[in-house]
PDB file of C-alpha atoms in Angstrom:
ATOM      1  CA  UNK A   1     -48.650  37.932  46.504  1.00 69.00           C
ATOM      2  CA  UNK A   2     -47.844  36.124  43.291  1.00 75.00           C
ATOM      3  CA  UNK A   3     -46.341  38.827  41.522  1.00 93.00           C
ATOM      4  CA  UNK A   4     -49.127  38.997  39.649  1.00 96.00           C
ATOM      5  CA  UNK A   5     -51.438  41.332  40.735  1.00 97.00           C
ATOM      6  CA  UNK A   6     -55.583  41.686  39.464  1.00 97.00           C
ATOM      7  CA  UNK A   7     -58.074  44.061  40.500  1.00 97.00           C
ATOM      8  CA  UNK A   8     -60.417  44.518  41.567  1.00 97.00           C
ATOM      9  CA  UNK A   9     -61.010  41.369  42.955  1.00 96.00           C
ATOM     10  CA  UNK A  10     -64.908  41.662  43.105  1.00 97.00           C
ATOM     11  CA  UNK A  11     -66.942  43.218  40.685  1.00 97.00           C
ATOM     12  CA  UNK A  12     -70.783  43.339  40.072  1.00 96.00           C
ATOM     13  CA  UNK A  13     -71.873  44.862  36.984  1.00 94.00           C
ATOM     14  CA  UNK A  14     -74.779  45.298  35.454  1.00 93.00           C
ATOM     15  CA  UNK A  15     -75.793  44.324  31.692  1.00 92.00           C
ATOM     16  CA  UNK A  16     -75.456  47.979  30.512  1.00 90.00           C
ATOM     17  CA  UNK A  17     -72.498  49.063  32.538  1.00 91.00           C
ATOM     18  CA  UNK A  18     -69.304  49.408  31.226  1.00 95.00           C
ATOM     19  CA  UNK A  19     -65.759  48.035  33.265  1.00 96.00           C
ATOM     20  CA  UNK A  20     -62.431  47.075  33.171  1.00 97.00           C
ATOM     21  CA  UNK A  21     -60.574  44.308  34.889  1.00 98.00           C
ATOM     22  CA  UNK A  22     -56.389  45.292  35.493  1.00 98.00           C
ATOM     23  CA  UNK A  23     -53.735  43.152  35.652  1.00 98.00           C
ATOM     24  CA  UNK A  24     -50.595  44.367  36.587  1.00 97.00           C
ATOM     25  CA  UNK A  25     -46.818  41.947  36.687  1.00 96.00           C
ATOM     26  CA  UNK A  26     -43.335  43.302  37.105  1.00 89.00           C
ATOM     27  CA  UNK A  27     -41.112  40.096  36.926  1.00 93.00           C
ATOM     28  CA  UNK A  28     -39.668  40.664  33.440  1.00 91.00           C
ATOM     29  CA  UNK A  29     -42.513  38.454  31.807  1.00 91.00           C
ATOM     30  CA  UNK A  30     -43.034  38.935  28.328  1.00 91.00           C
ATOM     31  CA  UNK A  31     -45.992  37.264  27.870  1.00 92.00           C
ATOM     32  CA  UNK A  32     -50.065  37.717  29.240  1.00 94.00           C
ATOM     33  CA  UNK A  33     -53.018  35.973  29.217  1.00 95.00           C
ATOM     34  CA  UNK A  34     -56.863  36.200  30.324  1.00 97.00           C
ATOM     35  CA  UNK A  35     -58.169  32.626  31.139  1.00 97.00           C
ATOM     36  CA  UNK A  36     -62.313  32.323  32.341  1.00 97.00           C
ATOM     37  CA  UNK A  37     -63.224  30.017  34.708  1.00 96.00           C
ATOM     38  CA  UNK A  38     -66.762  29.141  35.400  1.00 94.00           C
ATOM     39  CA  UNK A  39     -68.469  27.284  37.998  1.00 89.00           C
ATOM     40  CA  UNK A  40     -67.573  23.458  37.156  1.00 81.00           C
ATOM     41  CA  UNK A  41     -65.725  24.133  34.249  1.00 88.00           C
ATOM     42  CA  UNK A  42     -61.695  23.717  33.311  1.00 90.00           C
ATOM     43  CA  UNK A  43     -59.856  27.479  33.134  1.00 94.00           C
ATOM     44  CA  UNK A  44     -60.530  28.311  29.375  1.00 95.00           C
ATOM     45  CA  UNK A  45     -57.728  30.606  27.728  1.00 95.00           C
ATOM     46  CA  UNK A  46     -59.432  33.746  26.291  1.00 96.00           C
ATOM     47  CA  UNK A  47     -56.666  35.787  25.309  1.00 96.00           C
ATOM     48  CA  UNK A  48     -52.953  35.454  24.738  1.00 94.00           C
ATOM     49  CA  UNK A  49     -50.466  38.577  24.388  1.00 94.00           C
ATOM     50  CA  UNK A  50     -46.576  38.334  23.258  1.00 90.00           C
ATOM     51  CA  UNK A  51     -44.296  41.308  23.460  1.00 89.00           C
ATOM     52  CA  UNK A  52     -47.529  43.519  23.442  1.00 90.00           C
ATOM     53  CA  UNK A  53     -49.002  42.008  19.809  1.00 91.00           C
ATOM     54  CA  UNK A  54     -52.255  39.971  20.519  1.00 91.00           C
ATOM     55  CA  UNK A  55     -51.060  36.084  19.240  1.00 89.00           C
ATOM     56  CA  UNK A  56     -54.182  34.292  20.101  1.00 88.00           C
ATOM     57  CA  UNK A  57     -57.783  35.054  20.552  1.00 91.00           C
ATOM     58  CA  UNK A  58     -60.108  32.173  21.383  1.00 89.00           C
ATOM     59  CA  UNK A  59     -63.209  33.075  20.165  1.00 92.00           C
ATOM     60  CA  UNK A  60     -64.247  35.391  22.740  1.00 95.00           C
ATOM     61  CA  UNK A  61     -67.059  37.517  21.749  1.00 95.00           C
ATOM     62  CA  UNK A  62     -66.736  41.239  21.301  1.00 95.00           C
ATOM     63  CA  UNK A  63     -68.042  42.339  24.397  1.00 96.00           C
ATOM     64  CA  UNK A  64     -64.681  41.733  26.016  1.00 97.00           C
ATOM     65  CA  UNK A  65     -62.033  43.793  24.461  1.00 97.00           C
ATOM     66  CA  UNK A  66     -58.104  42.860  25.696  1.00 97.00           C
ATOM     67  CA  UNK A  67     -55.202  45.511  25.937  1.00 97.00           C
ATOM     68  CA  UNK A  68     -51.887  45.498  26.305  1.00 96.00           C
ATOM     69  CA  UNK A  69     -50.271  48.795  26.508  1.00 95.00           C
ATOM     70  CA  UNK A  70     -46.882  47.572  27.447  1.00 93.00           C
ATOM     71  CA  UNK A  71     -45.643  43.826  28.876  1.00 90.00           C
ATOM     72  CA  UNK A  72     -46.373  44.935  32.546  1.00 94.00           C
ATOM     73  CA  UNK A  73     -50.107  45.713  31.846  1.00 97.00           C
ATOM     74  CA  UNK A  74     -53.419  44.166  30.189  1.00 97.00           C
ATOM     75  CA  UNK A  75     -56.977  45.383  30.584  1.00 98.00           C
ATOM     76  CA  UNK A  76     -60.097  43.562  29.953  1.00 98.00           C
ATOM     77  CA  UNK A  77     -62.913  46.049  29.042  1.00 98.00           C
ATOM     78  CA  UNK A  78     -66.091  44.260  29.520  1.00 97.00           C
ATOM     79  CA  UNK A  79     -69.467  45.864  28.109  1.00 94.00           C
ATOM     80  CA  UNK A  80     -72.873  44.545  27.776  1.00 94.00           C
ATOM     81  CA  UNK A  81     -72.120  41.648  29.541  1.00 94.00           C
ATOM     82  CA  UNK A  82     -74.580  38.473  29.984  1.00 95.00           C
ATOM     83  CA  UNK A  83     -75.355  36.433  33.522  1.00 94.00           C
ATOM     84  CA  UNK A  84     -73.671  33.925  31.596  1.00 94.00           C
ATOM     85  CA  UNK A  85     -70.476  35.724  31.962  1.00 96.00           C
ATOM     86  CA  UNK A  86     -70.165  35.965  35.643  1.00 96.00           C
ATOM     87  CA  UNK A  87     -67.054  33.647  36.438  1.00 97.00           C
ATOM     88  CA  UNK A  88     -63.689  34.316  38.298  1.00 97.00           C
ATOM     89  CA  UNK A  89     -61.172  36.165  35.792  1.00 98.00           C
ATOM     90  CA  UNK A  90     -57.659  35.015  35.382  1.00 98.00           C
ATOM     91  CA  UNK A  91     -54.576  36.686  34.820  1.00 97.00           C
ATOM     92  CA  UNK A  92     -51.197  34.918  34.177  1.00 95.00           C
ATOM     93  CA  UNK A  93     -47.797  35.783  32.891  1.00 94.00           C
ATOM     94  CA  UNK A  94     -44.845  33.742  31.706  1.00 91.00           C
ATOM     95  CA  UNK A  95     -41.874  34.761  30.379  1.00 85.00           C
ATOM     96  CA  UNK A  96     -42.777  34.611  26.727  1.00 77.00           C
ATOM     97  CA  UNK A  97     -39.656  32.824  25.418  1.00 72.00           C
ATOM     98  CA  UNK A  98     -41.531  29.596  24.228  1.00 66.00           C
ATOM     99  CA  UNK A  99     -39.103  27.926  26.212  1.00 64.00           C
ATOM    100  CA  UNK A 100     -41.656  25.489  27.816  1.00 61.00           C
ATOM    101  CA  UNK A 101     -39.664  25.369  30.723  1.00 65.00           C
ATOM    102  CA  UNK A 102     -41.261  28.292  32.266  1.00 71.00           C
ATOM    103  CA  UNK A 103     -44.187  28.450  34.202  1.00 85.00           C
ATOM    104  CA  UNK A 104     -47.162  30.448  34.156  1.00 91.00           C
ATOM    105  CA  UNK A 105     -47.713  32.936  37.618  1.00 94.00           C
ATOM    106  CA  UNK A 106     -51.512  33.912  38.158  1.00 95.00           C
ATOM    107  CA  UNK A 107     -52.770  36.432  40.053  1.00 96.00           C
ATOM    108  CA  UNK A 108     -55.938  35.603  42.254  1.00 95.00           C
ATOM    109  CA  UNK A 109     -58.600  36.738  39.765  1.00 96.00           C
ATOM    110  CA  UNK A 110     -61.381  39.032  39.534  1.00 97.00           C
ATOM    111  CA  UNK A 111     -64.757  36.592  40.474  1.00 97.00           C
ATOM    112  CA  UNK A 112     -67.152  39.269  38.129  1.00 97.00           C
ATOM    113  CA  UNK A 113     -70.660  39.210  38.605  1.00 96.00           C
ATOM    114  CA  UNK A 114     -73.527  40.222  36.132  1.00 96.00           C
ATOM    115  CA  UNK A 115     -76.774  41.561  37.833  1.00 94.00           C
TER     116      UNK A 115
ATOM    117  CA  UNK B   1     -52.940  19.446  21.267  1.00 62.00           C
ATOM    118  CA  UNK B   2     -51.726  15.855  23.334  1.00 69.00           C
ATOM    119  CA  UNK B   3     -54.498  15.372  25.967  1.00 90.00           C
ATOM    120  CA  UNK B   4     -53.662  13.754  29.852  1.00 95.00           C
ATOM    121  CA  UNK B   5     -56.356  12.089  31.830  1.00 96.00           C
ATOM    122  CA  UNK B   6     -56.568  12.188  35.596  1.00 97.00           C
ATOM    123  CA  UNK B   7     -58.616  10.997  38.266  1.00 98.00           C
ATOM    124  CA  UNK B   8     -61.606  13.011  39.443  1.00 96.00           C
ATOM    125  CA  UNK B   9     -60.538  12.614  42.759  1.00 97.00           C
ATOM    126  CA  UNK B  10     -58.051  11.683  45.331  1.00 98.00           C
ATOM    127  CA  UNK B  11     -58.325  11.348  49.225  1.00 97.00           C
ATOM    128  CA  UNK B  12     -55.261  10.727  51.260  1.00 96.00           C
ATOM    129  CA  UNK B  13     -54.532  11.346  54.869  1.00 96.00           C
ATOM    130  CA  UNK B  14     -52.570  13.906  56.420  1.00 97.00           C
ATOM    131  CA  UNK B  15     -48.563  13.714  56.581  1.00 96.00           C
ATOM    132  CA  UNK B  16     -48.843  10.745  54.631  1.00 96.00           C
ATOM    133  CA  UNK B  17     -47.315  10.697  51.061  1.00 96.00           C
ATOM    134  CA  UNK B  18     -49.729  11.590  48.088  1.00 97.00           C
ATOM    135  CA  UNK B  19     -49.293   9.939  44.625  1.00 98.00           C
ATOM    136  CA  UNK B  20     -51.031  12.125  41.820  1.00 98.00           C
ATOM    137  CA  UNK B  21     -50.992   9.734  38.798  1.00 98.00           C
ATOM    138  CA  UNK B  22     -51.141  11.454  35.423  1.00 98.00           C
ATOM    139  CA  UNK B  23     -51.933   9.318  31.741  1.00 97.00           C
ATOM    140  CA  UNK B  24     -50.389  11.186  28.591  1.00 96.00           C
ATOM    141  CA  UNK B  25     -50.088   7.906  25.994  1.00 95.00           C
ATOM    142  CA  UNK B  26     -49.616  10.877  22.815  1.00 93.00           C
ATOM    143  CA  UNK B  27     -47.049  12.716  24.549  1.00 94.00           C
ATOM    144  CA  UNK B  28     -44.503  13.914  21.537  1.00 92.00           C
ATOM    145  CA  UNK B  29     -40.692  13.981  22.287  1.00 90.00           C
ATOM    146  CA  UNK B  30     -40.845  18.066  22.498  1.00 89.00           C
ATOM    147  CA  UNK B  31     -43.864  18.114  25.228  1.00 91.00           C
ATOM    148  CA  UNK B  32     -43.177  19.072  28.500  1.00 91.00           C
ATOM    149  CA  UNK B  33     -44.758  17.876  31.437  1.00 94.00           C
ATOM    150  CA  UNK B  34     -46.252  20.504  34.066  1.00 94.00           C
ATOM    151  CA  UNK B  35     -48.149  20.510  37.109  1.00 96.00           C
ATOM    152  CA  UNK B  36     -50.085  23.036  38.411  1.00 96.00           C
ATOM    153  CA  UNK B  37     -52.273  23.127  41.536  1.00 97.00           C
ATOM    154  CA  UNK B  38     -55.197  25.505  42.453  1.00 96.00           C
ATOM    155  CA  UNK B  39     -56.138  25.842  46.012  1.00 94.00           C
ATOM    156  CA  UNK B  40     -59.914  27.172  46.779  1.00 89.00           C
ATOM    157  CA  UNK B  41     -60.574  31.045  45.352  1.00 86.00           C
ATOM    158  CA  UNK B  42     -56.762  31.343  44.073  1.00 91.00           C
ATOM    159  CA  UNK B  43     -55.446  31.238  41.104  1.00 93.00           C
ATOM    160  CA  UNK B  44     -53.301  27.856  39.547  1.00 95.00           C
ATOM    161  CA  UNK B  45     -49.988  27.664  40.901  1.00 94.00           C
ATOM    162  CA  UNK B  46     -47.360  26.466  39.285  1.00 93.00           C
ATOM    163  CA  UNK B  47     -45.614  23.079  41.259  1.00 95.00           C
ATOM    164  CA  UNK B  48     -43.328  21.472  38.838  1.00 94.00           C
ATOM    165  CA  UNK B  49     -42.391  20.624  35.678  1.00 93.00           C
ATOM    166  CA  UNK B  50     -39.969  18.287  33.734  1.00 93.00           C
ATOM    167  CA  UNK B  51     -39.359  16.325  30.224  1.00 93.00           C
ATOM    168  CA  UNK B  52     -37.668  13.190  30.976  1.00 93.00           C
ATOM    169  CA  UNK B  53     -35.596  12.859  34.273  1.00 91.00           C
ATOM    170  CA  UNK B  54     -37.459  13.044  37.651  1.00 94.00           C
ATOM    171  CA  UNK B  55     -37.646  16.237  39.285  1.00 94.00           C
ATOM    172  CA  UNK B  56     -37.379  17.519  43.143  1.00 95.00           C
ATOM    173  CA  UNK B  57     -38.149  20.980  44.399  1.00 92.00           C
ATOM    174  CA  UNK B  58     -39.057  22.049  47.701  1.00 91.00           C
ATOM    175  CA  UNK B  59     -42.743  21.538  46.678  1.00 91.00           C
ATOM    176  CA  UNK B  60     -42.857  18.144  45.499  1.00 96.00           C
ATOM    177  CA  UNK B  61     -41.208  15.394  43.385  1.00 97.00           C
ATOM    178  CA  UNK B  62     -42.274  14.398  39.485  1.00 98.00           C
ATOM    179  CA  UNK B  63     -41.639  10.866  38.024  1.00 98.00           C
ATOM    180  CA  UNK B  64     -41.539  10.444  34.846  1.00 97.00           C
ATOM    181  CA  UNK B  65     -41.952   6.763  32.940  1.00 97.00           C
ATOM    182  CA  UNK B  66     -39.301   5.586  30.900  1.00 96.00           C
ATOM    183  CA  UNK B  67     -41.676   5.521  27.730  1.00 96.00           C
ATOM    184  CA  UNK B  68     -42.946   9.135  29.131  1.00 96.00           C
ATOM    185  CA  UNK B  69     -46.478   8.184  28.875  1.00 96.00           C
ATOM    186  CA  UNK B  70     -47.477   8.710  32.107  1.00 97.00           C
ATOM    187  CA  UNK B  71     -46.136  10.595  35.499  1.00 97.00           C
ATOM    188  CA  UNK B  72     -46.479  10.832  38.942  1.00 98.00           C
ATOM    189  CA  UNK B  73     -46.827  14.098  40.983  1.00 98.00           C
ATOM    190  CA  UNK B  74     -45.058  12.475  44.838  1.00 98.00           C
ATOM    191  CA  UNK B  75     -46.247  15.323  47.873  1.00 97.00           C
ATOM    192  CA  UNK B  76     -44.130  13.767  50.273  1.00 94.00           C
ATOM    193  CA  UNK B  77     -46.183  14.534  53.251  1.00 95.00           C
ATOM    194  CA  UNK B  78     -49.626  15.977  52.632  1.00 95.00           C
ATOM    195  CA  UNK B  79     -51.189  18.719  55.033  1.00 96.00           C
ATOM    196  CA  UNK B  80     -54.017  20.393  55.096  1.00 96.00           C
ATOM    197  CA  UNK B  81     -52.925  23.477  53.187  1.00 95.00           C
ATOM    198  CA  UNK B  82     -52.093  20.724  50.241  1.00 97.00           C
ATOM    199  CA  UNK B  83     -55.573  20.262  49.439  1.00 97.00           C
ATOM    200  CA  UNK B  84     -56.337  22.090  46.101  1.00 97.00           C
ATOM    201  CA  UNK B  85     -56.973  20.747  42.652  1.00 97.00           C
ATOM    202  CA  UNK B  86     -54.158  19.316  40.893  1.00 98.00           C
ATOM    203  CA  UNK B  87     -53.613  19.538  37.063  1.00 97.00           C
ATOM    204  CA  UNK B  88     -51.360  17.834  34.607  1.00 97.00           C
ATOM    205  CA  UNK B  89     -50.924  19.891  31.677  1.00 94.00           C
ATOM    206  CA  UNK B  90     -48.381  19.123  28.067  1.00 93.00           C
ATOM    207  CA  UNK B  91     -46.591  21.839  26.894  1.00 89.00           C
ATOM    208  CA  UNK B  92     -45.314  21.826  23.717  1.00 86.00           C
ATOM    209  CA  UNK B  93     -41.488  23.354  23.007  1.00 81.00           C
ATOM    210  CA  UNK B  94     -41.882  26.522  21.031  1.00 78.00           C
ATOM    211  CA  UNK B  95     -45.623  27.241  22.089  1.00 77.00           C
ATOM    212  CA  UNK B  96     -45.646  27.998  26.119  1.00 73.00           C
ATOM    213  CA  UNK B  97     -49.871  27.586  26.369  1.00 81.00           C
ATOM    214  CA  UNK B  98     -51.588  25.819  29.310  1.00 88.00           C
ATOM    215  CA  UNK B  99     -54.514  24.465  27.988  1.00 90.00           C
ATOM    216  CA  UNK B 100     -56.247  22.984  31.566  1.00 93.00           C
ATOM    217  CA  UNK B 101     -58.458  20.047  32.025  1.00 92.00           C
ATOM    218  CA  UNK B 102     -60.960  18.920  34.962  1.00 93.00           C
ATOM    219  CA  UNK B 103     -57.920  17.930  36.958  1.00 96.00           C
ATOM    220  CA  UNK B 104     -57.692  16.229  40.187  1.00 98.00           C
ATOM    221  CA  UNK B 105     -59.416  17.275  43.351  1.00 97.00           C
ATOM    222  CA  UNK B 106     -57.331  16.095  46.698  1.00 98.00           C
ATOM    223  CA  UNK B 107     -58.793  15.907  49.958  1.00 98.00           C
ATOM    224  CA  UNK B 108     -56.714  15.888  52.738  1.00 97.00           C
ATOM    225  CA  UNK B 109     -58.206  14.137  55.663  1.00 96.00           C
ATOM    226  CA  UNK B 110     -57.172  15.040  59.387  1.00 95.00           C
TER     227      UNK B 110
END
């Protein structure tokens, strides 16, 4: 256990279904983040949240919707999804400060699948 | 965003020391210098960071160049749980995101 914690950590969707991925961290971090990582491909940051306010969103397209209902939790909604988007799903925290002393903790991902 | 490069890949030998070089020749004077590693279906782990001074924890050792252009990630004696894909990532003072690149895959060899 990282103190990071994602589930679930398989998933198989189809195109029309409609999911969510969880990530859950209690070690005071005040900062989130959903990264994607494909087969063969560097982690690529989708979403960054501060204090609960969405800071950065990388282009991602609408069919995955972040939330943060509070600095312990974020949610990735997923709907209509494409083949395309099966990858493993990151979650990381950090503490949010902007120190960049900190480091990031992960949890082990969510590898999604889109049938 | 100040880019490193890495080598694809590494192999080294097991309980022998492992030298990860990293090249970051636009580092700015506020850019920290992380390392992560990912071993297979995990997540990245964070392994060390510094800015200027080398570094010891009980994972590894990073040393830094005097001009701070390039570092070295030391495992002191590799095992097989060490192999994973290592990454050396700039952070920038004031702005805590990992951007990651293709990193460097070490194979430990029995």
């Amino acid at each position: 256990e990282t103190g990071v914690t994602q589930t679930p950590r398989h998933l198989v969707m189809g195109m029309t279904n409609k999911k969510s991925l969880k990530c859950e961290q209690h070690l005071g971090h005040n900062a989130m983040y959903w990264y994607k990582q494909s087969a063969k491909k560097p982690l690529e940051l989708m979403f960054v949240y501060n204090f609960k306010e969405q800071t950065e969103n990388n282009s991602v397209p609408s069919r995955f919707s972040p939330e943060c209902p509070n600095s312990s939790h974020l949610f990735l909604h997923l709907h209509t999804l494409q083949p395309e988007d099966s990858a493993l799903y990151l979650c990381a925290s950090s503490s949010g400060q902007g120190m960049a002393g900190d480091g990031y903790t992960f949890g082990s991902g969510t590898r999604l699948t889109v049938v | 965003d100040a880019k490193t490069t890495q080598p694809n890949s590494m192999e080294s030998n097991e309980e022998e020391p492992v030298h990860l070089p990293c090249n970051h020749s636009t580092i700015s004077g506020t850019d920290y210098i992380h390392w992560y590693r990912q071993l297979p279906s995990q997540g990245p782990e964070y392994v060390i960071h510094g800015l200027t001074s080398n570094v010891n924890n009980r994972m590894a050792s990073l040393a830094i160049a005097e001009d701070r252009k390039s570092s070295t990630l030391i495992l002191h004696r590799a095992t097989l749980r060490d192999a994973a894909v290592y990454y050396c990532i700039l952070v920038r003072f004031g702005n805590e995101k990992l951007t990651f690149g293709t990193g460097t895959r070490l194979t430990i060899i029995p």
